[in-house]
Amino acid sequence: MNSRQIRKMVLTAMFACLSFVLCTFVYFPAMAPFQHFVNVIAAVFIGPWYGMLAAFLCGVLRMMSGRTIMSVLGAIFGALLAGLFYRRTHRFWSLILGELIGTGIISAILCYYPMKYIYGMDLQSPFYYIPFFAPASFVGACLGVAVLLMLRRSGVMKRMLSMLGEEEEPRQ
């Protein structure tokens, strides 16, 4: 295992822990905007697969602290799509779009089935969670992009990406 992989694994664990702590202290019913905040930052620094792993680990930690399966399902698809979209375009708006589609739509629809059939909730439509997930993912992704813009403006982002072996600087 090379040092680049080790750094990405350490950052994955750090992003998972940061997300868990932020989601624990700032909680809204059926919303976790700071999960999405961390997802977009992780997408830039560690990529889609490690970002998805960080979201999964945070979701498992949140489930262990009493939350439902929505903790896992509500985060992993947004992290994956934000990372994949960003990898393709290297633009910050793609992070918001990926997080919004992945979490706000795909995860919201997928959460319906376990919540209805495993947890026995009386939900009327697979689209039930979209009004909760979409605003939270949009707000969290926008906050994450704001932090990334500050990091880029200060020059910290370029140094961090070079330490991780990443070449390309994000475009506007």
PDB file of C-alpha atoms in Angstrom:
ATOM      1  CA  MET A   1       0.000   0.000   0.000  1.00  0.00           C
ATOM      2  CA  ASN A   2       1.432   3.379  -0.953  1.00  0.00           C
ATOM      3  CA  SER A   3       1.303   6.610   1.026  1.00  0.00           C
ATOM      4  CA  ARG A   4      -1.372   8.106  -1.231  1.00  0.00           C
ATOM      5  CA  GLN A   5      -3.783   5.282  -0.420  1.00  0.00           C
ATOM      6  CA  ILE A   6      -3.004   5.562   3.278  1.00  0.00           C
ATOM      7  CA  ARG A   7      -3.678   9.307   3.220  1.00  0.00           C
ATOM      8  CA  LYS A   8      -6.998   8.722   1.469  1.00  0.00           C
ATOM      9  CA  MET A   9      -7.984   6.081   4.010  1.00  0.00           C
ATOM     10  CA  VAL A  10      -7.107   8.371   6.903  1.00  0.00           C
ATOM     11  CA  LEU A  11      -9.067  11.217   5.303  1.00  0.00           C
ATOM     12  CA  THR A  12     -11.991   8.833   4.747  1.00  0.00           C
ATOM     13  CA  ALA A  13     -12.072   8.023   8.453  1.00  0.00           C
ATOM     14  CA  MET A  14     -11.723  11.702   9.343  1.00  0.00           C
ATOM     15  CA  PHE A  15     -14.575  12.718   7.029  1.00  0.00           C
ATOM     16  CA  ALA A  16     -16.778   9.948   8.455  1.00  0.00           C
ATOM     17  CA  CYS A  17     -16.072  11.097  12.007  1.00  0.00           C
ATOM     18  CA  LEU A  18     -16.537  14.776  11.165  1.00  0.00           C
ATOM     19  CA  SER A  19     -19.859  14.024   9.529  1.00  0.00           C
ATOM     20  CA  PHE A  20     -20.984  11.896  12.472  1.00  0.00           C
ATOM     21  CA  VAL A  21     -20.132  14.591  15.014  1.00  0.00           C
ATOM     22  CA  LEU A  22     -21.777  17.367  12.984  1.00  0.00           C
ATOM     23  CA  CYS A  23     -24.911  15.275  12.376  1.00  0.00           C
ATOM     24  CA  THR A  24     -25.104  14.405  16.067  1.00  0.00           C
ATOM     25  CA  PHE A  25     -25.066  17.986  17.279  1.00  0.00           C
ATOM     26  CA  VAL A  26     -27.076  19.594  14.466  1.00  0.00           C
ATOM     27  CA  TYR A  27     -30.135  17.467  13.845  1.00  0.00           C
ATOM     28  CA  PHE A  28     -33.395  18.186  12.064  1.00  0.00           C
ATOM     29  CA  PRO A  29     -36.117  15.529  11.681  1.00  0.00           C
ATOM     30  CA  ALA A  30     -35.414  13.503   8.490  1.00  0.00           C
ATOM     31  CA  MET A  31     -32.689  15.991   7.469  1.00  0.00           C
ATOM     32  CA  ALA A  32     -28.919  15.931   7.858  1.00  0.00           C
ATOM     33  CA  PRO A  33     -27.472  18.904   5.953  1.00  0.00           C
ATOM     34  CA  PHE A  34     -24.014  18.459   7.428  1.00  0.00           C
ATOM     35  CA  GLN A  35     -23.771  14.965   5.978  1.00  0.00           C
ATOM     36  CA  HIS A  36     -24.109  16.537   2.537  1.00  0.00           C
ATOM     37  CA  PHE A  37     -21.699  19.304   3.521  1.00  0.00           C
ATOM     38  CA  VAL A  38     -19.035  16.693   4.240  1.00  0.00           C
ATOM     39  CA  ASN A  39     -19.980  14.629   1.169  1.00  0.00           C
ATOM     40  CA  VAL A  40     -19.081  17.408  -1.270  1.00  0.00           C
ATOM     41  CA  ILE A  41     -15.809  18.214   0.484  1.00  0.00           C
ATOM     42  CA  ALA A  42     -14.907  14.520   0.525  1.00  0.00           C
ATOM     43  CA  ALA A  43     -15.778  14.217  -3.171  1.00  0.00           C
ATOM     44  CA  VAL A  44     -13.098  16.775  -4.017  1.00  0.00           C
ATOM     45  CA  PHE A  45     -10.351  15.517  -1.726  1.00  0.00           C
ATOM     46  CA  ILE A  46     -10.779  11.745  -1.735  1.00  0.00           C
ATOM     47  CA  GLY A  47     -12.999  11.025  -4.739  1.00  0.00           C
ATOM     48  CA  PRO A  48     -16.306   9.244  -5.248  1.00  0.00           C
ATOM     49  CA  TRP A  49     -15.495   5.789  -3.871  1.00  0.00           C
ATOM     50  CA  TYR A  50     -13.718   6.834  -0.697  1.00  0.00           C
ATOM     51  CA  GLY A  51     -16.357   9.570  -0.266  1.00  0.00           C
ATOM     52  CA  MET A  52     -19.085   6.969  -0.501  1.00  0.00           C
ATOM     53  CA  LEU A  53     -17.219   4.835   2.035  1.00  0.00           C
ATOM     54  CA  ALA A  54     -16.989   7.802   4.423  1.00  0.00           C
ATOM     55  CA  ALA A  55     -20.748   8.385   4.049  1.00  0.00           C
ATOM     56  CA  PHE A  56     -21.408   4.682   4.647  1.00  0.00           C
ATOM     57  CA  LEU A  57     -19.242   4.632   7.788  1.00  0.00           C
ATOM     58  CA  CYS A  58     -20.964   7.728   9.128  1.00  0.00           C
ATOM     59  CA  GLY A  59     -24.360   6.164   8.396  1.00  0.00           C
ATOM     60  CA  VAL A  60     -23.420   3.007  10.263  1.00  0.00           C
ATOM     61  CA  LEU A  61     -22.243   5.067  13.240  1.00  0.00           C
ATOM     62  CA  ARG A  62     -25.496   7.015  13.178  1.00  0.00           C
ATOM     63  CA  MET A  63     -27.503   3.774  13.027  1.00  0.00           C
ATOM     64  CA  MET A  64     -25.554   2.471  16.013  1.00  0.00           C
ATOM     65  CA  SER A  65     -26.578   5.602  17.915  1.00  0.00           C
ATOM     66  CA  GLY A  66     -30.276   4.987  17.321  1.00  0.00           C
ATOM     67  CA  ARG A  67     -31.095   6.311  13.850  1.00  0.00           C
ATOM     68  CA  THR A  68     -32.786   4.279  11.108  1.00  0.00           C
ATOM     69  CA  ILE A  69     -31.426   2.819   7.869  1.00  0.00           C
ATOM     70  CA  MET A  70     -32.062   6.220   6.287  1.00  0.00           C
ATOM     71  CA  SER A  71     -28.733   7.267   7.829  1.00  0.00           C
ATOM     72  CA  VAL A  72     -26.929   5.006   5.388  1.00  0.00           C
ATOM     73  CA  LEU A  73     -29.207   5.155   2.367  1.00  0.00           C
ATOM     74  CA  GLY A  74     -29.620   8.902   2.646  1.00  0.00           C
ATOM     75  CA  ALA A  75     -25.933   9.632   2.225  1.00  0.00           C
ATOM     76  CA  ILE A  76     -24.122   7.138   0.037  1.00  0.00           C
ATOM     77  CA  PHE A  77     -25.702   7.903  -3.336  1.00  0.00           C
ATOM     78  CA  GLY A  78     -25.209  11.642  -3.000  1.00  0.00           C
ATOM     79  CA  ALA A  79     -21.562  11.174  -2.069  1.00  0.00           C
ATOM     80  CA  LEU A  80     -21.024   8.836  -5.008  1.00  0.00           C
ATOM     81  CA  LEU A  81     -22.742  11.014  -7.614  1.00  0.00           C
ATOM     82  CA  ALA A  82     -21.144  14.230  -6.330  1.00  0.00           C
ATOM     83  CA  GLY A  83     -17.740  12.576  -6.654  1.00  0.00           C
ATOM     84  CA  LEU A  84     -18.431  11.129 -10.091  1.00  0.00           C
ATOM     85  CA  PHE A  85     -19.847  14.397 -11.436  1.00  0.00           C
ATOM     86  CA  TYR A  86     -16.930  16.353  -9.990  1.00  0.00           C
ATOM     87  CA  ARG A  87     -14.389  13.890 -11.402  1.00  0.00           C
ATOM     88  CA  ARG A  88     -15.936  14.372 -14.842  1.00  0.00           C
ATOM     89  CA  THR A  89     -16.229  18.181 -14.837  1.00  0.00           C
ATOM     90  CA  HIS A  90     -13.916  19.509 -12.082  1.00  0.00           C
ATOM     91  CA  ARG A  91     -16.494  22.218 -11.416  1.00  0.00           C
ATOM     92  CA  PHE A  92     -18.065  23.012  -8.077  1.00  0.00           C
ATOM     93  CA  TRP A  93     -21.615  23.268  -9.423  1.00  0.00           C
ATOM     94  CA  SER A  94     -21.402  19.587 -10.359  1.00  0.00           C
ATOM     95  CA  LEU A  95     -20.942  18.743  -6.677  1.00  0.00           C
ATOM     96  CA  ILE A  96     -24.251  20.391  -5.848  1.00  0.00           C
ATOM     97  CA  LEU A  97     -25.993  18.712  -8.778  1.00  0.00           C
ATOM     98  CA  GLY A  98     -24.612  15.266  -7.907  1.00  0.00           C
ATOM     99  CA  GLU A  99     -25.526  15.597  -4.250  1.00  0.00           C
ATOM    100  CA  LEU A 100     -29.010  16.850  -5.103  1.00  0.00           C
ATOM    101  CA  ILE A 101     -29.733  14.052  -7.590  1.00  0.00           C
ATOM    102  CA  GLY A 102     -28.071  11.333  -5.516  1.00  0.00           C
ATOM    103  CA  THR A 103     -29.550  12.225  -2.153  1.00  0.00           C
ATOM    104  CA  GLY A 104     -32.484  14.479  -2.922  1.00  0.00           C
ATOM    105  CA  ILE A 105     -34.041  12.126  -5.449  1.00  0.00           C
ATOM    106  CA  ILE A 106     -32.450   8.650  -5.611  1.00  0.00           C
ATOM    107  CA  SER A 107     -31.858   8.152  -1.873  1.00  0.00           C
ATOM    108  CA  ALA A 108     -35.216   9.689  -1.000  1.00  0.00           C
ATOM    109  CA  ILE A 109     -37.028   7.213  -3.223  1.00  0.00           C
ATOM    110  CA  LEU A 110     -34.950   4.242  -2.058  1.00  0.00           C
ATOM    111  CA  CYS A 111     -35.581   5.053   1.620  1.00  0.00           C
ATOM    112  CA  TYR A 112     -39.310   4.591   1.131  1.00  0.00           C
ATOM    113  CA  TYR A 113     -39.107   0.808   0.787  1.00  0.00           C
ATOM    114  CA  PRO A 114     -37.229  -0.154   3.968  1.00  0.00           C
ATOM    115  CA  MET A 115     -39.125   2.458   5.980  1.00  0.00           C
ATOM    116  CA  LYS A 116     -42.484   1.104   4.790  1.00  0.00           C
ATOM    117  CA  TYR A 117     -41.792  -2.622   4.708  1.00  0.00           C
ATOM    118  CA  ILE A 118     -39.128  -3.132   7.383  1.00  0.00           C
ATOM    119  CA  TYR A 119     -39.942  -0.359   9.847  1.00  0.00           C
ATOM    120  CA  GLY A 120     -43.691  -0.548   9.149  1.00  0.00           C
ATOM    121  CA  MET A 121     -44.270   3.170   8.656  1.00  0.00           C
ATOM    122  CA  ASP A 122     -47.497   4.190   6.963  1.00  0.00           C
ATOM    123  CA  LEU A 123     -46.050   6.016   3.956  1.00  0.00           C
ATOM    124  CA  GLN A 124     -48.267   6.700   0.971  1.00  0.00           C
ATOM    125  CA  SER A 125     -45.766   7.291  -1.814  1.00  0.00           C
ATOM    126  CA  PRO A 126     -42.172   6.502  -2.789  1.00  0.00           C
ATOM    127  CA  PHE A 127     -41.758  10.273  -3.188  1.00  0.00           C
ATOM    128  CA  TYR A 128     -42.552  10.911   0.488  1.00  0.00           C
ATOM    129  CA  TYR A 129     -38.977  11.765   1.534  1.00  0.00           C
ATOM    130  CA  ILE A 130     -38.066  14.041  -1.393  1.00  0.00           C
ATOM    131  CA  PRO A 131     -39.342  17.219   0.341  1.00  0.00           C
ATOM    132  CA  PHE A 132     -37.072  16.397   3.294  1.00  0.00           C
ATOM    133  CA  PHE A 133     -33.978  15.151   1.483  1.00  0.00           C
ATOM    134  CA  ALA A 134     -33.799  17.624  -1.413  1.00  0.00           C
ATOM    135  CA  PRO A 135     -33.604  20.857   0.632  1.00  0.00           C
ATOM    136  CA  ALA A 136     -31.181  19.326   3.133  1.00  0.00           C
ATOM    137  CA  SER A 137     -28.890  18.054   0.385  1.00  0.00           C
ATOM    138  CA  PHE A 138     -29.024  21.372  -1.474  1.00  0.00           C
ATOM    139  CA  VAL A 139     -28.260  23.471   1.614  1.00  0.00           C
ATOM    140  CA  GLY A 140     -25.510  21.112   2.788  1.00  0.00           C
ATOM    141  CA  ALA A 141     -23.916  20.958  -0.666  1.00  0.00           C
ATOM    142  CA  CYS A 142     -23.987  24.755  -0.981  1.00  0.00           C
ATOM    143  CA  LEU A 143     -22.307  25.108   2.421  1.00  0.00           C
ATOM    144  CA  GLY A 144     -19.664  22.592   1.370  1.00  0.00           C
ATOM    145  CA  VAL A 145     -19.006  24.455  -1.879  1.00  0.00           C
ATOM    146  CA  ALA A 146     -18.689  27.709   0.079  1.00  0.00           C
ATOM    147  CA  VAL A 147     -15.981  26.126   2.242  1.00  0.00           C
ATOM    148  CA  LEU A 148     -14.248  24.746  -0.852  1.00  0.00           C
ATOM    149  CA  LEU A 149     -14.262  28.214  -2.429  1.00  0.00           C
ATOM    150  CA  MET A 150     -12.629  29.637   0.700  1.00  0.00           C
ATOM    151  CA  LEU A 151     -10.031  26.867   0.688  1.00  0.00           C
ATOM    152  CA  ARG A 152      -9.271  27.493  -2.963  1.00  0.00           C
ATOM    153  CA  ARG A 153      -9.006  31.257  -2.479  1.00  0.00           C
ATOM    154  CA  SER A 154      -6.571  30.810   0.435  1.00  0.00           C
ATOM    155  CA  GLY A 155      -4.381  28.343  -1.485  1.00  0.00           C
ATOM    156  CA  VAL A 156      -4.938  25.540   1.018  1.00  0.00           C
ATOM    157  CA  MET A 157      -6.890  23.463  -1.471  1.00  0.00           C
ATOM    158  CA  LYS A 158      -4.046  23.359  -3.979  1.00  0.00           C
ATOM    159  CA  ARG A 159      -1.587  22.243  -1.287  1.00  0.00           C
ATOM    160  CA  MET A 160      -3.931  19.540   0.003  1.00  0.00           C
ATOM    161  CA  LEU A 161      -4.647  18.205  -3.467  1.00  0.00           C
ATOM    162  CA  SER A 162      -0.940  18.099  -4.288  1.00  0.00           C
ATOM    163  CA  MET A 163      -0.291  16.139  -1.083  1.00  0.00           C
ATOM    164  CA  LEU A 164      -2.905  13.636  -2.214  1.00  0.00           C
ATOM    165  CA  GLY A 165      -1.352  13.360  -5.657  1.00  0.00           C
ATOM    166  CA  GLU A 166      -4.185  15.121  -7.448  1.00  0.00           C
ATOM    167  CA  GLU A 167      -3.171  17.199 -10.446  1.00  0.00           C
ATOM    168  CA  GLU A 168      -6.104  19.287 -11.553  1.00  0.00           C
ATOM    169  CA  GLU A 169      -7.263  22.442  -9.851  1.00  0.00           C
ATOM    170  CA  PRO A 170     -11.047  22.919  -9.938  1.00  0.00           C
ATOM    171  CA  ARG A 171     -12.477  25.363 -12.436  1.00  0.00           C
ATOM    172  CA  GLN A 172     -15.115  27.990 -11.767  1.00  0.00           C
TER     173      GLN A 172
END
